[in-house]
mmCIF file of C-alpha atoms in Angstrom:
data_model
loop_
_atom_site.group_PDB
_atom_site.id
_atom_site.type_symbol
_atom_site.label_atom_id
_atom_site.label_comp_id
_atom_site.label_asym_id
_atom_site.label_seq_id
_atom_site.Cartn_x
_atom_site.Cartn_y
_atom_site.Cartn_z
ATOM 1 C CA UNK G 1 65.519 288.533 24.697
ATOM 2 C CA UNK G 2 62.549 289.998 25.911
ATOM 3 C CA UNK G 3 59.570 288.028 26.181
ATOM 4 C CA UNK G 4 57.402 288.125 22.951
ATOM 5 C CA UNK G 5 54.121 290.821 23.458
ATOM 6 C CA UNK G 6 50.895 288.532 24.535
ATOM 7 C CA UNK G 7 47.753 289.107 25.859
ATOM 8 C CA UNK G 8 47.541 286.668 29.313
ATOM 9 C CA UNK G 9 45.188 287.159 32.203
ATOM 10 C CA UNK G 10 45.774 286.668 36.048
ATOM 11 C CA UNK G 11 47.605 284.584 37.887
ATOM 12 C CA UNK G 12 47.342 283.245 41.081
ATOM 13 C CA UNK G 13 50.703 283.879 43.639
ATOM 14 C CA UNK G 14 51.169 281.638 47.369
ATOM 15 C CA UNK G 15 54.145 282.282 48.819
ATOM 16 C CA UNK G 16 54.800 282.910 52.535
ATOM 17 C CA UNK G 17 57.814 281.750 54.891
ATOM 18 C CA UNK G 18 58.885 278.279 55.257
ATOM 19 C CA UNK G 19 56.687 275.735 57.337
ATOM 20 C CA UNK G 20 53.568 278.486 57.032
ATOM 21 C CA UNK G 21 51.089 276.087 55.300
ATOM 22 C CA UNK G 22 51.326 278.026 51.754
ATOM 23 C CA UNK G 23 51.502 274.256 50.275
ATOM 24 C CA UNK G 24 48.594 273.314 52.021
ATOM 25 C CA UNK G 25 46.286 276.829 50.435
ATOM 26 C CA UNK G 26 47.471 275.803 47.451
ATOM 27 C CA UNK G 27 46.506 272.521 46.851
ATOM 28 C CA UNK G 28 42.588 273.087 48.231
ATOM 29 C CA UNK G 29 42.776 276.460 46.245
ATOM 30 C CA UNK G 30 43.889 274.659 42.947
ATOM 31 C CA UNK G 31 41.283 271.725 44.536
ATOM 32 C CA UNK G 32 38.238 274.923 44.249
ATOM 33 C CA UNK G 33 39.589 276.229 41.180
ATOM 34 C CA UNK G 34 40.557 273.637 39.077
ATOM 35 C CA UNK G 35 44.237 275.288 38.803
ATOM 36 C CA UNK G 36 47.332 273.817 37.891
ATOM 37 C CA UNK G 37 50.527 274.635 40.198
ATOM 38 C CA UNK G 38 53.538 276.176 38.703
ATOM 39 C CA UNK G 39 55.980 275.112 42.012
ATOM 40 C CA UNK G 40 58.526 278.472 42.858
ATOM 41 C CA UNK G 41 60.635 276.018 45.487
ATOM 42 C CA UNK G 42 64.963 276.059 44.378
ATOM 43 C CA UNK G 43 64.893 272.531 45.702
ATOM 44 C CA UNK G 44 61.999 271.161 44.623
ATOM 45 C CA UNK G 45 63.302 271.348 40.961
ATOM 46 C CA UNK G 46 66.130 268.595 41.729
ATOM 47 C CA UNK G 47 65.354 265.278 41.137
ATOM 48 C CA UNK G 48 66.149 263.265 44.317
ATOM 49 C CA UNK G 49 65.723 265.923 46.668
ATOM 50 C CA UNK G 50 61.873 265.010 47.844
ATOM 51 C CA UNK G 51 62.119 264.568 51.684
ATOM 52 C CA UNK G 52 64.300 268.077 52.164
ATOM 53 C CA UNK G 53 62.247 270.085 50.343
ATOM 54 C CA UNK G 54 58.863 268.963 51.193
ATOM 55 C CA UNK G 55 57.492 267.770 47.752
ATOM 56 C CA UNK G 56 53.971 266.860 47.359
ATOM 57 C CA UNK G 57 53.612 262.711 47.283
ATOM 58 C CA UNK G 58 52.660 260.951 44.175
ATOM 59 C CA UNK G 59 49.238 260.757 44.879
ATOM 60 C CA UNK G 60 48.809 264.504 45.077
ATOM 61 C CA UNK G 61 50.824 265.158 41.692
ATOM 62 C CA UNK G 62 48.338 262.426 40.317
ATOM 63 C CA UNK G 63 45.734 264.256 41.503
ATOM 64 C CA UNK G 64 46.691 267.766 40.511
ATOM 65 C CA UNK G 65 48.908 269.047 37.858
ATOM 66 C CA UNK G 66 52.361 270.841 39.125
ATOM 67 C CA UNK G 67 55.105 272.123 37.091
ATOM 68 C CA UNK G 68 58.784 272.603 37.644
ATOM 69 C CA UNK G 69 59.136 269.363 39.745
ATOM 70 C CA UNK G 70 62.034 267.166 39.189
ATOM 71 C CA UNK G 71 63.378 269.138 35.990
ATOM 72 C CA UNK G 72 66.893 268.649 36.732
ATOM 73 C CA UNK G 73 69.574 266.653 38.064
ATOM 74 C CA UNK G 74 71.224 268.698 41.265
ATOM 75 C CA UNK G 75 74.625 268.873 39.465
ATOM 76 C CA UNK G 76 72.725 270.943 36.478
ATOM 77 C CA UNK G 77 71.730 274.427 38.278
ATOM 78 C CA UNK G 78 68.838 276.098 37.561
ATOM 79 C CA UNK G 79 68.656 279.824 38.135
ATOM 80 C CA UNK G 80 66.320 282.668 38.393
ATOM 81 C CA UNK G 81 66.330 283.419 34.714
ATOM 82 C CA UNK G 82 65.540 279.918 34.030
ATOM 83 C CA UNK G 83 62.320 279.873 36.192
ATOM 84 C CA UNK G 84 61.445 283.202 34.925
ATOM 85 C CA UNK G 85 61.494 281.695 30.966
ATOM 86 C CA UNK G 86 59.693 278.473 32.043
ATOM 87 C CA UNK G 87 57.521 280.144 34.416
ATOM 88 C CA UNK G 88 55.847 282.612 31.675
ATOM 89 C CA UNK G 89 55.778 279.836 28.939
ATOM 90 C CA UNK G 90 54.083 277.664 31.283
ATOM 91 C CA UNK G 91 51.465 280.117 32.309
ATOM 92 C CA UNK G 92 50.756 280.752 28.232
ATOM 93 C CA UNK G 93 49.840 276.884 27.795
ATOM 94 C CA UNK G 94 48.031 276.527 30.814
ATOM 95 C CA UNK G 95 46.016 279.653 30.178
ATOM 96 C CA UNK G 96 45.638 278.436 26.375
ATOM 97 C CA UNK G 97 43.636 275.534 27.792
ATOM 98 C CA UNK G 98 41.834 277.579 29.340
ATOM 99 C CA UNK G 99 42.649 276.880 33.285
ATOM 100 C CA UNK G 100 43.823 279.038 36.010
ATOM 101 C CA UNK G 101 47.926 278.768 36.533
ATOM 102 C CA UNK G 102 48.975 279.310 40.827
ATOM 103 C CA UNK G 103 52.664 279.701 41.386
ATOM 104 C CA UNK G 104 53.453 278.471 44.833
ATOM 105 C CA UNK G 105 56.571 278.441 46.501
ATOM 106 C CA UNK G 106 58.944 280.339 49.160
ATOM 107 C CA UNK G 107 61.774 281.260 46.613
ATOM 108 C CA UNK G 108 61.676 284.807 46.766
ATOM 109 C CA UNK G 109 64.551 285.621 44.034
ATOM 110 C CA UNK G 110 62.546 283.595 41.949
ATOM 111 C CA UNK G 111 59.277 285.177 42.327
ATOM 112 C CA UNK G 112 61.020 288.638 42.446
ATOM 113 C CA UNK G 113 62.693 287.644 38.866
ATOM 114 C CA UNK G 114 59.475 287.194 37.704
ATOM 115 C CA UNK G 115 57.851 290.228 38.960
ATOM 116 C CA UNK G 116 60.430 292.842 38.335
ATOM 117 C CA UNK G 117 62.041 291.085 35.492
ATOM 118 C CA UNK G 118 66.039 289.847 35.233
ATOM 119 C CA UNK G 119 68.420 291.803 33.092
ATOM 120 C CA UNK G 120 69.916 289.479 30.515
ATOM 121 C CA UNK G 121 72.771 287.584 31.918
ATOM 122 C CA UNK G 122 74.989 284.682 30.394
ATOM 123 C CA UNK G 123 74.266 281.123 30.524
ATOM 124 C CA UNK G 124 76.353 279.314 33.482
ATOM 125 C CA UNK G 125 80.167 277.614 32.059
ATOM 126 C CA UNK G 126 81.268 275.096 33.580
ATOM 127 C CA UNK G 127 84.991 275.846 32.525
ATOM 128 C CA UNK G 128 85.076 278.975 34.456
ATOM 129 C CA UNK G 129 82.969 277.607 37.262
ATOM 130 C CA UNK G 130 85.222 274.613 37.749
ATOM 131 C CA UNK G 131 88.546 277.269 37.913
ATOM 132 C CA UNK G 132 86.537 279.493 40.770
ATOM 133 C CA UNK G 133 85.990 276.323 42.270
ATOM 134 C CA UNK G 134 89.990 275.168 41.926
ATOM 135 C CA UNK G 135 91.163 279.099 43.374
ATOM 136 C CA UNK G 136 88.506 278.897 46.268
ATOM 137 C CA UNK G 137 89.681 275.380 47.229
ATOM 138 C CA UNK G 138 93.702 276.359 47.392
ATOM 139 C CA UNK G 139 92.987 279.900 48.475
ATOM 140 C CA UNK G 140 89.716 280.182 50.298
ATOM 141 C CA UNK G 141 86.707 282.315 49.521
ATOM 142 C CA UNK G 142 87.929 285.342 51.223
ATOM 143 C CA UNK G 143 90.480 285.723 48.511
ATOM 144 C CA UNK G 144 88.066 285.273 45.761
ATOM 145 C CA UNK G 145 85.759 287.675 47.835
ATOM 146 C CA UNK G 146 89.272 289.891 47.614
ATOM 147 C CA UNK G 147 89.018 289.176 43.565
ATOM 148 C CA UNK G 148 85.586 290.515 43.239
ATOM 149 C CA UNK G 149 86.135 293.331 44.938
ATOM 150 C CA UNK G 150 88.508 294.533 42.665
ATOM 151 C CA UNK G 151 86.297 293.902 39.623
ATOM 152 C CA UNK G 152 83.335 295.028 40.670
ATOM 153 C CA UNK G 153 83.330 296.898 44.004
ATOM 154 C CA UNK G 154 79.452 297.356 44.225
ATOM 155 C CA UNK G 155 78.862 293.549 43.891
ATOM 156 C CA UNK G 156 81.172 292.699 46.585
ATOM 157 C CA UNK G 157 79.321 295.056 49.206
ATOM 158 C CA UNK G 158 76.131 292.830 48.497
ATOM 159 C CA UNK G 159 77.865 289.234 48.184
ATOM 160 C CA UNK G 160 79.405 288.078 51.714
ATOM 161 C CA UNK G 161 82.705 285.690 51.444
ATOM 162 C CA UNK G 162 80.430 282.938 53.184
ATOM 163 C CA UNK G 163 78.107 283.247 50.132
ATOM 164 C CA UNK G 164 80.197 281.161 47.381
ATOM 165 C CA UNK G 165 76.954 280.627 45.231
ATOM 166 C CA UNK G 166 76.775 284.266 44.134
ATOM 167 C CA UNK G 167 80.168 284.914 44.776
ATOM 168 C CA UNK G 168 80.999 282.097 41.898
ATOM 169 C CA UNK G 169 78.185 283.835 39.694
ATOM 170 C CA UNK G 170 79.712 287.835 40.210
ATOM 171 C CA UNK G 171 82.598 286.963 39.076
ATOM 172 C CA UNK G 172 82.043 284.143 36.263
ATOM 173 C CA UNK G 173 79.551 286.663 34.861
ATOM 174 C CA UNK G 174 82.649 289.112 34.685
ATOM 175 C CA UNK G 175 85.034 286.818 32.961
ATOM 176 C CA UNK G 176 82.817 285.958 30.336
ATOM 177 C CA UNK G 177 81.397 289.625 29.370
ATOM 178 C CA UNK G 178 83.999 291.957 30.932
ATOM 179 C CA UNK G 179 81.289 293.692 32.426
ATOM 180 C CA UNK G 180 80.669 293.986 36.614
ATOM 181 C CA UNK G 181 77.429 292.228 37.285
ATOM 182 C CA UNK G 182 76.396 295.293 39.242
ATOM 183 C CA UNK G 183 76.675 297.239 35.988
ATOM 184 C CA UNK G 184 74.393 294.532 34.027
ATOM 185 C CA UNK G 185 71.733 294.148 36.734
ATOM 186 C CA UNK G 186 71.204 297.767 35.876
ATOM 187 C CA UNK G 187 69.930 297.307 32.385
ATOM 188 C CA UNK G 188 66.367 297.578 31.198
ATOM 189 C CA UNK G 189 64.204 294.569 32.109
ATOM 190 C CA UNK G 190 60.870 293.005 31.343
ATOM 191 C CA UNK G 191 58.299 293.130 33.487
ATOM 192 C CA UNK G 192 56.204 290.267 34.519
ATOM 193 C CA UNK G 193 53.970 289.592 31.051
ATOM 194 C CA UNK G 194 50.602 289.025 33.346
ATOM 195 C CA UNK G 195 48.784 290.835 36.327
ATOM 196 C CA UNK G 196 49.697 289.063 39.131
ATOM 197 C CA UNK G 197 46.986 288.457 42.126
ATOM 198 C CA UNK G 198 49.755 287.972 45.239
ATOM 199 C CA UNK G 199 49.044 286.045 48.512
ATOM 200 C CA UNK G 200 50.968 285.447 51.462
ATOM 201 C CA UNK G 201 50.815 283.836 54.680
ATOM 202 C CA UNK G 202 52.411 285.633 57.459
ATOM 203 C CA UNK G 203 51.926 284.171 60.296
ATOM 204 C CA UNK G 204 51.176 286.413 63.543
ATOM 205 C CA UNK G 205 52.949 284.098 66.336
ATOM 206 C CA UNK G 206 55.991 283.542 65.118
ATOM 207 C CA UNK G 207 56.984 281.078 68.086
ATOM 208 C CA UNK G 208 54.326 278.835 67.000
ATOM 209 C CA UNK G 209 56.135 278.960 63.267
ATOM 210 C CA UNK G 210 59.808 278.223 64.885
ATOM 211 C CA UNK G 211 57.713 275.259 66.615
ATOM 212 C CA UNK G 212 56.483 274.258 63.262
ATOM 213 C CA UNK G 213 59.999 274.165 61.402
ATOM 214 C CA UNK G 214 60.885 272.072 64.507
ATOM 215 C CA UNK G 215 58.302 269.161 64.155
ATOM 216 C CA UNK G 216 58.684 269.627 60.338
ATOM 217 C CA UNK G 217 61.810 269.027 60.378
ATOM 218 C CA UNK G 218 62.698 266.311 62.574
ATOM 219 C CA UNK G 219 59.124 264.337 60.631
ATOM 220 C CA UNK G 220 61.820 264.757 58.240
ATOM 221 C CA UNK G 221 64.369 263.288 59.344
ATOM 222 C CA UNK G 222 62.380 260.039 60.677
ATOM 223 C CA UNK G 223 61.037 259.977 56.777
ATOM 224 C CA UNK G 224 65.065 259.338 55.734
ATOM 225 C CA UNK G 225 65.949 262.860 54.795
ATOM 226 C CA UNK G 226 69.566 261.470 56.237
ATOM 227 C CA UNK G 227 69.461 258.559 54.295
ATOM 228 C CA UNK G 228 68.588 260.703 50.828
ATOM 229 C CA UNK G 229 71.082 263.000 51.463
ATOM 230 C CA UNK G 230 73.368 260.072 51.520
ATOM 231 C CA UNK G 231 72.053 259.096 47.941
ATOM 232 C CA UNK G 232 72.805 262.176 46.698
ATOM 233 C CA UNK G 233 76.959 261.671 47.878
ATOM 234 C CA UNK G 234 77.039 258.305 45.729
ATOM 235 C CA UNK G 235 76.101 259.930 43.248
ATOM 236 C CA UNK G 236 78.780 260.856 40.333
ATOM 237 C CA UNK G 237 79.348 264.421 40.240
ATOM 238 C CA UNK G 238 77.300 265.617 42.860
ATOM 239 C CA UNK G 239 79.344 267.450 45.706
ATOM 240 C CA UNK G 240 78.753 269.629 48.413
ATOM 241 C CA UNK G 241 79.756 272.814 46.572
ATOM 242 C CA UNK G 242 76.581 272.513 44.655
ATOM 243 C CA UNK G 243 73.983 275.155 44.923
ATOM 244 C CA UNK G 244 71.677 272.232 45.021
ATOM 245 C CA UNK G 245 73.181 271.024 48.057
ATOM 246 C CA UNK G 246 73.029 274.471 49.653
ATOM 247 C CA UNK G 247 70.013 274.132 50.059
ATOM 248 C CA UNK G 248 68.868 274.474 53.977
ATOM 249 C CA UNK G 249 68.812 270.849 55.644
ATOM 250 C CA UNK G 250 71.003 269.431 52.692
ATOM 251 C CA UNK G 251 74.256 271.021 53.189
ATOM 252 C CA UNK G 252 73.743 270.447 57.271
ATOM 253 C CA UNK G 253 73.186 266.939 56.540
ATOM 254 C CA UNK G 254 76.053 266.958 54.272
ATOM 255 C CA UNK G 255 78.516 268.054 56.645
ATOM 256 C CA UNK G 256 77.145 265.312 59.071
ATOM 257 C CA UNK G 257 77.948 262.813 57.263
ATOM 258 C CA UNK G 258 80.947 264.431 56.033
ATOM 259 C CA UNK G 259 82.155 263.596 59.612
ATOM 260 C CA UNK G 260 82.679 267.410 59.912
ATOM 261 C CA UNK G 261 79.724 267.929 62.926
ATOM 262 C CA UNK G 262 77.669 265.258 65.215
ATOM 263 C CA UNK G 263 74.079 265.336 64.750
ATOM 264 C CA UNK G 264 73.290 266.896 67.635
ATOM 265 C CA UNK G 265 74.870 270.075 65.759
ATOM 266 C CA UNK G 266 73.461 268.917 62.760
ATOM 267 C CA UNK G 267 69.881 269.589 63.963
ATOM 268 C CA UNK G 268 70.584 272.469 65.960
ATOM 269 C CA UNK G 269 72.301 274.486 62.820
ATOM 270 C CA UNK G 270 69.820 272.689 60.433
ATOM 271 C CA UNK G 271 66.840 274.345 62.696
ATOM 272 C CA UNK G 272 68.980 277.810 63.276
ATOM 273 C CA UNK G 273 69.487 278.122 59.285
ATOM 274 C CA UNK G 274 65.513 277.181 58.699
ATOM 275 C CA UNK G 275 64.383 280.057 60.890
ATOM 276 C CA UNK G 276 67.107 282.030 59.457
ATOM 277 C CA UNK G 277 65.314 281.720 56.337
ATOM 278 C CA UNK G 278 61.991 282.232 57.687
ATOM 279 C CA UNK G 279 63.126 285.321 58.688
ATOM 280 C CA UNK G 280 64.762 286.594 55.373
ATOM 281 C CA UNK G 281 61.459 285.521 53.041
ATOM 282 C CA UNK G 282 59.498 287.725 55.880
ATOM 283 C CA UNK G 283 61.539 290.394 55.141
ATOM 284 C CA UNK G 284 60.909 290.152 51.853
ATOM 285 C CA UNK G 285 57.597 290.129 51.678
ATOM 286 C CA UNK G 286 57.376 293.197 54.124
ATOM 287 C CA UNK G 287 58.755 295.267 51.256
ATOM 288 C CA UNK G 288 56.177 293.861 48.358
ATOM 289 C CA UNK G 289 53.284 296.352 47.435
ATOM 290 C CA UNK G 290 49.687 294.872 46.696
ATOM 291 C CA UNK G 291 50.235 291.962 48.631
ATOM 292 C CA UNK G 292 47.123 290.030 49.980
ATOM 293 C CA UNK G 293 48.051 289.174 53.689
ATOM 294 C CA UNK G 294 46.406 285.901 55.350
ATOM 295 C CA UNK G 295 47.998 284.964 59.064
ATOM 296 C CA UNK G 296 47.147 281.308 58.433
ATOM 297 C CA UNK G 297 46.086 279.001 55.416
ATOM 298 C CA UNK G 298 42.311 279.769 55.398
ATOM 299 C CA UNK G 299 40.799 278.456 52.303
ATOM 300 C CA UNK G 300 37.524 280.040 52.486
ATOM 301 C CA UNK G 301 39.596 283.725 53.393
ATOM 302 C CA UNK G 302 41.737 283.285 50.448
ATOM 303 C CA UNK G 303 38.838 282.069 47.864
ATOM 304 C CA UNK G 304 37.125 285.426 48.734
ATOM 305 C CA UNK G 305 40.367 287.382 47.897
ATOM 306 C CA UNK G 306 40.075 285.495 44.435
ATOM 307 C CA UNK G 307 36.250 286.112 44.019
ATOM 308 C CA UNK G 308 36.753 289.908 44.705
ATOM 309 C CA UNK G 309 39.709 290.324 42.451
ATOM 310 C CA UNK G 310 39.218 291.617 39.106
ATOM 311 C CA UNK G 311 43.031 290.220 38.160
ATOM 312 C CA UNK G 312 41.999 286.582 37.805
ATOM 313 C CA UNK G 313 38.904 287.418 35.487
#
């Protein structure tokens, strides 16, 4: 349904590629502002998943008020549509108490679902999930790749066979409306319900950011990011085909202790896959209009972006 007609001012947007320091901007912006953070991370949303995707300790979620932390179990997915709902009814209680609302985060189909709104798709069934899953495991993806194709030729241009996640999603969406996904995602939309003021920090040497993901990631690993991946297999009904555990580092680890790579490999496709990613939120962003460019998280550069903005007031 589309969202209900209010009258909401600015909000606040920090994104930027992984390992750029956006977390860091937003926590002394919300710090100067007295903003609560609205978090736009696909991991961050899974309960037990705190060392992989970089969540902010207890004492900073004591200290400032985020949102869309810990909202799920990983075996419960949580989409694009889903952010988009609780994003906007989040921003309308915030903004009702009078307080500025920042959404922070390096999930770009997320923020992009929010900007250019998401045509109405059906909820995820777990029926029809659990048979993709059952033909992909006795056939391989190709041939459900070869299934999609004939359904909805469009869809299977865009959706690789190494992409089960939204190859899983073209065609349960088909089975349970008849309709090719490429057809729906046509529809009329919504657009985002409040101006947006957008920031993002790009870095310039983009060596220095590959050296980042590096240290990042291996502070990671000393923290127990193995061991909490590990956690995660005990747990009932968690399993690798998850999108939760698709997430970069997680499914790595996974197949480490799968016994299906050493860790040598482990860390070398773990670090491959982060810059990988790096790389695809940059593009991204390149292709954004009205976006407010910073090449590193300068507080006092991006409070005077906020001052001389006419969104926020």
């Amino acid at each position: 349904m589309p969202e209900r007609a209010v009258s909401l001012k600015g909000v606040l947007v920090i994104t930027g590629p992984t390992a750029s320091g956006k977390s860091q901007l937003t926590l002394e912006l919300a710090r100067h502002l007295g903003a609560e953070i609205i978090s736009a991370d696909s991991a961050q949303v899974y309960r037990g998943m705190d060392i992989g995707s970089a969540k902010p300790d207890i004492a900073t979620l004591e200290e400032i008020k985020h949102h869309l932390i810990d909202i799920r179990d990983p075996d419960d997915p949580y989409s694009a549509a889903d952010f988009r709902k609780d994003c906007i009814a989040l921003v309308t209680r915030i903004q009702s108490e009078g307080k500025l609302a920042i959404i922070s985060g390096g999930t770009m189909l997320y923020l992009k679902g929010l900007k250019e709104g998401l045509a109405e798709l059906p909820a995820a069934n777990p029926e029809i999930r659990a048979e993709i899953l059952r033909q992909a495991e006795e056939y391989g993806w190709a041939h459900v790749h070869q299934e999609l194709a004939r359904i909805d030729l469009e869809s299977s241009k865009r959706i690789r066979p190494t992409d089960p996640q939204r190859l899983q999603r073209a065609i349960e969406v088909f089975r349970l409306t008849g309709v090719p996904l490429s057809r729906l995602h046509r529809q009329s939309v919504e657009a985002c319900p409040f101006p947006l003021l957008e920031m993002a920090i790009i870095p310039d040497d983009r060596l220095a950011l590959h050296q980042a993901i590096e240290t990042r990631f291996r502070e990671m690993l000393k923290a127990g990011f193995v061991g909490e991946v590990q956690m995660l297999r005990e747990k009932p009904g968690i399993h690798g085909h998850l999108p939760a555990i698709k997430a970069v580092g997680y499914r790595q680890i996974w197949s480490f202790l799968e016994g299906e790579i050493d860790e040598q490999t482990m860390i070398r496709s773990a670090l491959a896959a982060t810059r990988q990613l790096a790389k695809r939120q940059h593009t991204w962003l390149r292709s954004w209009k009205n976006l407010n460019l910073l090449s590193e998280p300068n507080t006092q550069q991006a409070l005077k972006m906020v001052t001389n903005s006419t969104i926020l007031t």
